């Protein structure tokens, strides 16, 4: 039986990806800190579901998650857990930012490395790293740390994808780069979107289509695809100015 591991499955994009993988016939391992949410999700799933409580800001929890699942025939890893925060860099809380770096960057790095070795040994497997369109931008005024974490995820994923292609591996790795998605992200980041977001269900559909289609960069919404294309040609200073304006609107709309 095929098995998939989804981090951050207690809400939003992760929960929707878990549902879709279940409907594709996968046994799904779902993980997050809020186990009551995971238990509610498990009731909706048809196949065998395993719940693992883990705080991915802790390296030992990332390692525990791998140890508990490495013999469960995992062939799909969805590194989705993550969060953001808003504010001028000199006023945002350092401890929370370091925790964000631990979840958005370190946990993705650790789990990708551990599972990739196994996937390469078996010459099969898919890894989806949930980045953001933020990771395609030159920087994000008022969300500077969040944008930087997602740029790391995009860069790491693209680098590994090329290594895999160069050695003719059947293992595939992708970065999902959505713009706004209507989840609990804003409540956690304490902001509101400047533009209307796509649904987490649609985002999950595009994510899995791109992942199994072996696309390295997956940008689900048409508007963001255009923006990502424009970024390649527009001066970085201009993009930074526009991004800053959009971010400050998130604060105004609070
Ligand atoms: N929503 C957007 O507009 C948007 C756009 C682009 C990219 N993204 C990315 O999409 C991913 C999912 O976010 P979402 O929008 O679905 O937001 P969400 O509804 O807030 O879900 C975030 C998930 O991450 C988990 N998580 C957060 N901190 C964690 C920790 N320390 N340990 C373990 N799990 C943790 C949460 O679980 P617990 O709280 O239960 O632990 C939750 O399941 C994130 O990486 C986010 O950066 C979101």
PDB file of N, CA, C and O in Angstrom, residues 184-229:
ATOM      1  N   UNK A 184      -5.919  29.323   7.809  1.00  0.00           N
ATOM      2  CA  UNK A 184      -5.749  30.006   9.106  1.00  0.00           C
ATOM      3  C   UNK A 184      -4.440  30.801   9.152  1.00  0.00           C
ATOM      4  O   UNK A 184      -4.070  31.326  10.198  1.00  0.00           O
ATOM      5  N   UNK A 185      -3.738  30.845   8.013  1.00  0.00           N
ATOM      6  CA  UNK A 185      -2.437  31.514   7.955  1.00  0.00           C
ATOM      7  C   UNK A 185      -2.509  32.952   8.496  1.00  0.00           C
ATOM      8  O   UNK A 185      -1.673  33.366   9.291  1.00  0.00           O
ATOM      9  N   UNK A 186      -3.546  33.696   8.060  1.00  0.00           N
ATOM     10  CA  UNK A 186      -3.670  35.099   8.466  1.00  0.00           C
ATOM     11  C   UNK A 186      -3.891  35.268   9.955  1.00  0.00           C
ATOM     12  O   UNK A 186      -3.378  36.217  10.561  1.00  0.00           O
ATOM     13  N   UNK A 187      -4.683  34.359  10.547  1.00  0.00           N
ATOM     14  CA  UNK A 187      -4.929  34.459  11.994  1.00  0.00           C
ATOM     15  C   UNK A 187      -3.611  34.297  12.745  1.00  0.00           C
ATOM     16  O   UNK A 187      -3.332  35.004  13.713  1.00  0.00           O
ATOM     17  N   UNK A 188      -2.808  33.341  12.262  1.00  0.00           N
ATOM     18  CA  UNK A 188      -1.527  33.078  12.927  1.00  0.00           C
ATOM     19  C   UNK A 188      -0.568  34.254  12.702  1.00  0.00           C
ATOM     20  O   UNK A 188       0.119  34.701  13.609  1.00  0.00           O
ATOM     21  N   UNK A 189      -0.558  34.784  11.467  1.00  0.00           N
ATOM     22  CA  UNK A 189       0.369  35.881  11.130  1.00  0.00           C
ATOM     23  C   UNK A 189      -0.155  37.239  11.601  1.00  0.00           C
ATOM     24  O   UNK A 189       0.556  38.237  11.534  1.00  0.00           O
ATOM     25  N   UNK A 190      -1.418  37.252  12.060  1.00  0.00           N
ATOM     26  CA  UNK A 190      -2.075  38.487  12.522  1.00  0.00           C
ATOM     27  C   UNK A 190      -2.092  39.558  11.432  1.00  0.00           C
ATOM     28  O   UNK A 190      -1.647  40.695  11.626  1.00  0.00           O
ATOM     29  N   UNK A 191      -2.563  39.160  10.235  1.00  0.00           N
ATOM     30  CA  UNK A 191      -2.715  40.116   9.142  1.00  0.00           C
ATOM     31  C   UNK A 191      -3.897  39.693   8.286  1.00  0.00           C
ATOM     32  O   UNK A 191      -4.547  38.677   8.569  1.00  0.00           O
ATOM     33  N   UNK A 192      -4.217  40.474   7.254  1.00  0.00           N
ATOM     34  CA  UNK A 192      -5.235  40.035   6.296  1.00  0.00           C
ATOM     35  C   UNK A 192      -4.678  40.253   4.892  1.00  0.00           C
ATOM     36  O   UNK A 192      -3.836  41.128   4.678  1.00  0.00           O
ATOM     37  N   UNK A 193      -5.138  39.437   3.934  1.00  0.00           N
ATOM     38  CA  UNK A 193      -4.575  39.517   2.595  1.00  0.00           C
ATOM     39  C   UNK A 193      -4.997  40.801   1.883  1.00  0.00           C
ATOM     40  O   UNK A 193      -6.116  41.279   2.065  1.00  0.00           O
ATOM     41  N   UNK A 194      -4.088  41.307   1.020  1.00  0.00           N
ATOM     42  CA  UNK A 194      -4.411  42.488   0.223  1.00  0.00           C
ATOM     43  C   UNK A 194      -5.262  42.097  -0.978  1.00  0.00           C
ATOM     44  O   UNK A 194      -5.966  42.922  -1.538  1.00  0.00           O
ATOM     45  N   UNK A 195      -5.175  40.841  -1.399  1.00  0.00           N
ATOM     46  CA  UNK A 195      -5.977  40.357  -2.533  1.00  0.00           C
ATOM     47  C   UNK A 195      -6.669  39.061  -2.127  1.00  0.00           C
ATOM     48  O   UNK A 195      -6.238  38.383  -1.198  1.00  0.00           O
ATOM     49  N   UNK A 196      -7.754  38.718  -2.847  1.00  0.00           N
ATOM     50  CA  UNK A 196      -8.507  37.514  -2.484  1.00  0.00           C
ATOM     51  C   UNK A 196      -7.688  36.256  -2.775  1.00  0.00           C
ATOM     52  O   UNK A 196      -7.013  36.155  -3.790  1.00  0.00           O
ATOM     53  N   UNK A 197      -7.772  35.317  -1.862  1.00  0.00           N
ATOM     54  CA  UNK A 197      -6.983  34.101  -2.021  1.00  0.00           C
ATOM     55  C   UNK A 197      -7.745  32.990  -2.727  1.00  0.00           C
ATOM     56  O   UNK A 197      -8.965  33.049  -2.883  1.00  0.00           O
ATOM     57  N   UNK A 198      -7.015  31.950  -3.148  1.00  0.00           N
ATOM     58  CA  UNK A 198      -7.649  30.755  -3.713  1.00  0.00           C
ATOM     59  C   UNK A 198      -8.051  29.833  -2.551  1.00  0.00           C
ATOM     60  O   UNK A 198      -7.622  30.030  -1.416  1.00  0.00           O
ATOM     61  N   UNK A 199      -8.860  28.823  -2.833  1.00  0.00           N
ATOM     62  CA  UNK A 199      -9.278  27.908  -1.762  1.00  0.00           C
ATOM     63  C   UNK A 199      -8.163  26.887  -1.505  1.00  0.00           C
ATOM     64  O   UNK A 199      -7.406  26.529  -2.426  1.00  0.00           O
ATOM     65  N   UNK A 200      -8.068  26.398  -0.268  1.00  0.00           N
ATOM     66  CA  UNK A 200      -7.033  25.390   0.022  1.00  0.00           C
ATOM     67  C   UNK A 200      -7.255  24.103  -0.763  1.00  0.00           C
ATOM     68  O   UNK A 200      -6.295  23.411  -1.119  1.00  0.00           O
ATOM     69  N   UNK A 201      -8.516  23.803  -1.076  1.00  0.00           N
ATOM     70  CA  UNK A 201      -8.822  22.599  -1.848  1.00  0.00           C
ATOM     71  C   UNK A 201      -8.242  22.717  -3.269  1.00  0.00           C
ATOM     72  O   UNK A 201      -7.599  21.795  -3.776  1.00  0.00           O
ATOM     73  N   UNK A 202      -8.468  23.878  -3.906  1.00  0.00           N
ATOM     74  CA  UNK A 202      -7.929  24.096  -5.255  1.00  0.00           C
ATOM     75  C   UNK A 202      -6.393  24.079  -5.224  1.00  0.00           C
ATOM     76  O   UNK A 202      -5.735  23.513  -6.097  1.00  0.00           O
ATOM     77  N   UNK A 203      -5.843  24.688  -4.170  1.00  0.00           N
ATOM     78  CA  UNK A 203      -4.385  24.719  -4.027  1.00  0.00           C
ATOM     79  C   UNK A 203      -3.839  23.292  -3.937  1.00  0.00           C
ATOM     80  O   UNK A 203      -2.838  22.949  -4.583  1.00  0.00           O
ATOM     81  N   UNK A 204      -4.530  22.447  -3.147  1.00  0.00           N
ATOM     82  CA  UNK A 204      -4.092  21.051  -2.976  1.00  0.00           C
ATOM     83  C   UNK A 204      -4.181  20.294  -4.307  1.00  0.00           C
ATOM     84  O   UNK A 204      -3.294  19.505  -4.646  1.00  0.00           O
ATOM     85  N   UNK A 205      -5.242  20.562  -5.053  1.00  0.00           N
ATOM     86  CA  UNK A 205      -5.416  19.884  -6.353  1.00  0.00           C
ATOM     87  C   UNK A 205      -4.236  20.229  -7.281  1.00  0.00           C
ATOM     88  O   UNK A 205      -3.622  19.343  -7.875  1.00  0.00           O
ATOM     89  N   UNK A 206      -3.914  21.531  -7.376  1.00  0.00           N
ATOM     90  CA  UNK A 206      -2.801  21.962  -8.241  1.00  0.00           C
ATOM     91  C   UNK A 206      -1.477  21.395  -7.734  1.00  0.00           C
ATOM     92  O   UNK A 206      -0.603  21.008  -8.519  1.00  0.00           O
ATOM     93  N   UNK A 207      -1.347  21.357  -6.392  1.00  0.00           N
ATOM     94  CA  UNK A 207      -0.091  20.883  -5.795  1.00  0.00           C
ATOM     95  C   UNK A 207       0.192  19.439  -6.212  1.00  0.00           C
ATOM     96  O   UNK A 207       1.302  19.103  -6.643  1.00  0.00           O
ATOM     97  N   UNK A 208      -0.825  18.576  -6.093  1.00  0.00           N
ATOM     98  CA  UNK A 208      -0.598  17.153  -6.388  1.00  0.00           C
ATOM     99  C   UNK A 208      -0.466  16.905  -7.888  1.00  0.00           C
ATOM    100  O   UNK A 208       0.316  16.049  -8.313  1.00  0.00           O
ATOM    101  N   UNK A 209      -1.196  17.694  -8.684  1.00  0.00           N
ATOM    102  CA  UNK A 209      -1.055  17.574 -10.141  1.00  0.00           C
ATOM    103  C   UNK A 209       0.398  17.913 -10.541  1.00  0.00           C
ATOM    104  O   UNK A 209       1.028  17.209 -11.312  1.00  0.00           O
ATOM    105  N   UNK A 210       0.904  18.994  -9.975  1.00  0.00           N
ATOM    106  CA  UNK A 210       2.281  19.412 -10.274  1.00  0.00           C
ATOM    107  C   UNK A 210       3.302  18.413  -9.741  1.00  0.00           C
ATOM    108  O   UNK A 210       4.273  18.080 -10.417  1.00  0.00           O
ATOM    109  N   UNK A 211       3.060  17.934  -8.521  1.00  0.00           N
ATOM    110  CA  UNK A 211       4.009  17.000  -7.893  1.00  0.00           C
ATOM    111  C   UNK A 211       4.133  15.722  -8.715  1.00  0.00           C
ATOM    112  O   UNK A 211       5.240  15.308  -9.069  1.00  0.00           O
ATOM    113  N   UNK A 212       2.980  15.097  -9.027  1.00  0.00           N
ATOM    114  CA  UNK A 212       3.029  13.826  -9.765  1.00  0.00           C
ATOM    115  C   UNK A 212       3.372  14.048 -11.249  1.00  0.00           C
ATOM    116  O   UNK A 212       3.761  13.133 -11.949  1.00  0.00           O
ATOM    117  N   UNK A 213       3.225  15.309 -11.704  1.00  0.00           N
ATOM    118  CA  UNK A 213       3.676  15.668 -13.054  1.00  0.00           C
ATOM    119  C   UNK A 213       5.155  16.059 -13.079  1.00  0.00           C
ATOM    120  O   UNK A 213       5.670  16.496 -14.093  1.00  0.00           O
ATOM    121  N   UNK A 214       5.834  15.919 -11.911  1.00  0.00           N
ATOM    122  CA  UNK A 214       7.282  16.158 -11.772  1.00  0.00           C
ATOM    123  C   UNK A 214       7.692  17.590 -12.125  1.00  0.00           C
ATOM    124  O   UNK A 214       8.763  17.832 -12.666  1.00  0.00           O
ATOM    125  N   UNK A 215       6.814  18.555 -11.806  1.00  0.00           N
ATOM    126  CA  UNK A 215       7.184  19.963 -12.030  1.00  0.00           C
ATOM    127  C   UNK A 215       8.039  20.432 -10.858  1.00  0.00           C
ATOM    128  O   UNK A 215       7.684  20.173  -9.706  1.00  0.00           O
ATOM    129  N   UNK A 216       9.103  21.139 -11.117  1.00  0.00           N
ATOM    130  CA  UNK A 216       9.950  21.595  -9.993  1.00  0.00           C
ATOM    131  C   UNK A 216       9.289  22.757  -9.259  1.00  0.00           C
ATOM    132  O   UNK A 216       9.251  22.784  -8.027  1.00  0.00           O
ATOM    133  N   UNK A 217       8.773  23.737 -10.008  1.00  0.00           N
ATOM    134  CA  UNK A 217       8.094  24.874  -9.367  1.00  0.00           C
ATOM    135  C   UNK A 217       6.617  24.823  -9.707  1.00  0.00           C
ATOM    136  O   UNK A 217       6.251  24.779 -10.881  1.00  0.00           O
ATOM    137  N   UNK A 218       5.775  24.832  -8.683  1.00  0.00           N
ATOM    138  CA  UNK A 218       4.323  24.771  -8.913  1.00  0.00           C
ATOM    139  C   UNK A 218       3.709  26.080  -8.417  1.00  0.00           C
ATOM    140  O   UNK A 218       3.764  26.389  -7.224  1.00  0.00           O
ATOM    141  N   UNK A 219       3.150  26.855  -9.354  1.00  0.00           N
ATOM    142  CA  UNK A 219       2.475  28.115  -8.981  1.00  0.00           C
ATOM    143  C   UNK A 219       1.007  27.942  -9.343  1.00  0.00           C
ATOM    144  O   UNK A 219       0.661  27.929 -10.530  1.00  0.00           O
ATOM    145  N   UNK A 220       0.119  27.767  -8.344  1.00  0.00           N
ATOM    146  CA  UNK A 220      -1.259  27.366  -8.656  1.00  0.00           C
ATOM    147  C   UNK A 220      -2.126  28.425  -9.324  1.00  0.00           C
ATOM    148  O   UNK A 220      -2.888  28.102 -10.208  1.00  0.00           O
ATOM    149  N   UNK A 221      -2.029  29.685  -8.903  1.00  0.00           N
ATOM    150  CA  UNK A 221      -3.012  30.648  -9.409  1.00  0.00           C
ATOM    151  C   UNK A 221      -2.460  31.480 -10.565  1.00  0.00           C
ATOM    152  O   UNK A 221      -1.277  31.838 -10.584  1.00  0.00           O
ATOM    153  N   UNK A 222      -3.362  31.773 -11.523  1.00  0.00           N
ATOM    154  CA  UNK A 222      -2.964  32.450 -12.754  1.00  0.00           C
ATOM    155  C   UNK A 222      -2.338  33.816 -12.460  1.00  0.00           C
ATOM    156  O   UNK A 222      -1.317  34.182 -13.057  1.00  0.00           O
ATOM    157  N   UNK A 223      -2.924  34.560 -11.514  1.00  0.00           N
ATOM    158  CA  UNK A 223      -2.413  35.899 -11.192  1.00  0.00           C
ATOM    159  C   UNK A 223      -0.975  35.815 -10.696  1.00  0.00           C
ATOM    160  O   UNK A 223      -0.120  36.623 -11.082  1.00  0.00           O
ATOM    161  N   UNK A 224      -0.723  34.851  -9.845  1.00  0.00           N
ATOM    162  CA  UNK A 224       0.623  34.697  -9.292  1.00  0.00           C
ATOM    163  C   UNK A 224       1.618  34.224 -10.348  1.00  0.00           C
ATOM    164  O   UNK A 224       2.791  34.577 -10.312  1.00  0.00           O
ATOM    165  N   UNK A 225       1.117  33.404 -11.303  1.00  0.00           N
ATOM    166  CA  UNK A 225       1.992  32.965 -12.399  1.00  0.00           C
ATOM    167  C   UNK A 225       2.486  34.193 -13.171  1.00  0.00           C
ATOM    168  O   UNK A 225       3.650  34.312 -13.503  1.00  0.00           O
ATOM    169  N   UNK A 226       1.540  35.128 -13.429  1.00  0.00           N
ATOM    170  CA  UNK A 226       1.892  36.362 -14.136  1.00  0.00           C
ATOM    171  C   UNK A 226       2.904  37.168 -13.330  1.00  0.00           C
ATOM    172  O   UNK A 226       3.914  37.634 -13.855  1.00  0.00           O
ATOM    173  N   UNK A 227       2.606  37.310 -12.022  1.00  0.00           N
ATOM    174  CA  UNK A 227       3.496  38.092 -11.150  1.00  0.00           C
ATOM    175  C   UNK A 227       4.885  37.459 -11.109  1.00  0.00           C
ATOM    176  O   UNK A 227       5.901  38.159 -11.195  1.00  0.00           O
ATOM    177  N   UNK A 228       4.922  36.110 -11.003  1.00  0.00           N
ATOM    178  CA  UNK A 228       6.213  35.417 -10.933  1.00  0.00           C
ATOM    179  C   UNK A 228       6.999  35.634 -12.230  1.00  0.00           C
ATOM    180  O   UNK A 228       8.223  35.791 -12.217  1.00  0.00           O
ATOM    181  N   UNK A 229       6.255  35.666 -13.368  1.00  0.00           N
ATOM    182  CA  UNK A 229       6.905  35.910 -14.654  1.00  0.00           C
ATOM    183  C   UNK A 229       7.447  37.334 -14.710  1.00  0.00           C
ATOM    184  O   UNK A 229       8.590  37.561 -15.147  1.00  0.00           O
TER     185      UNK A 229
END
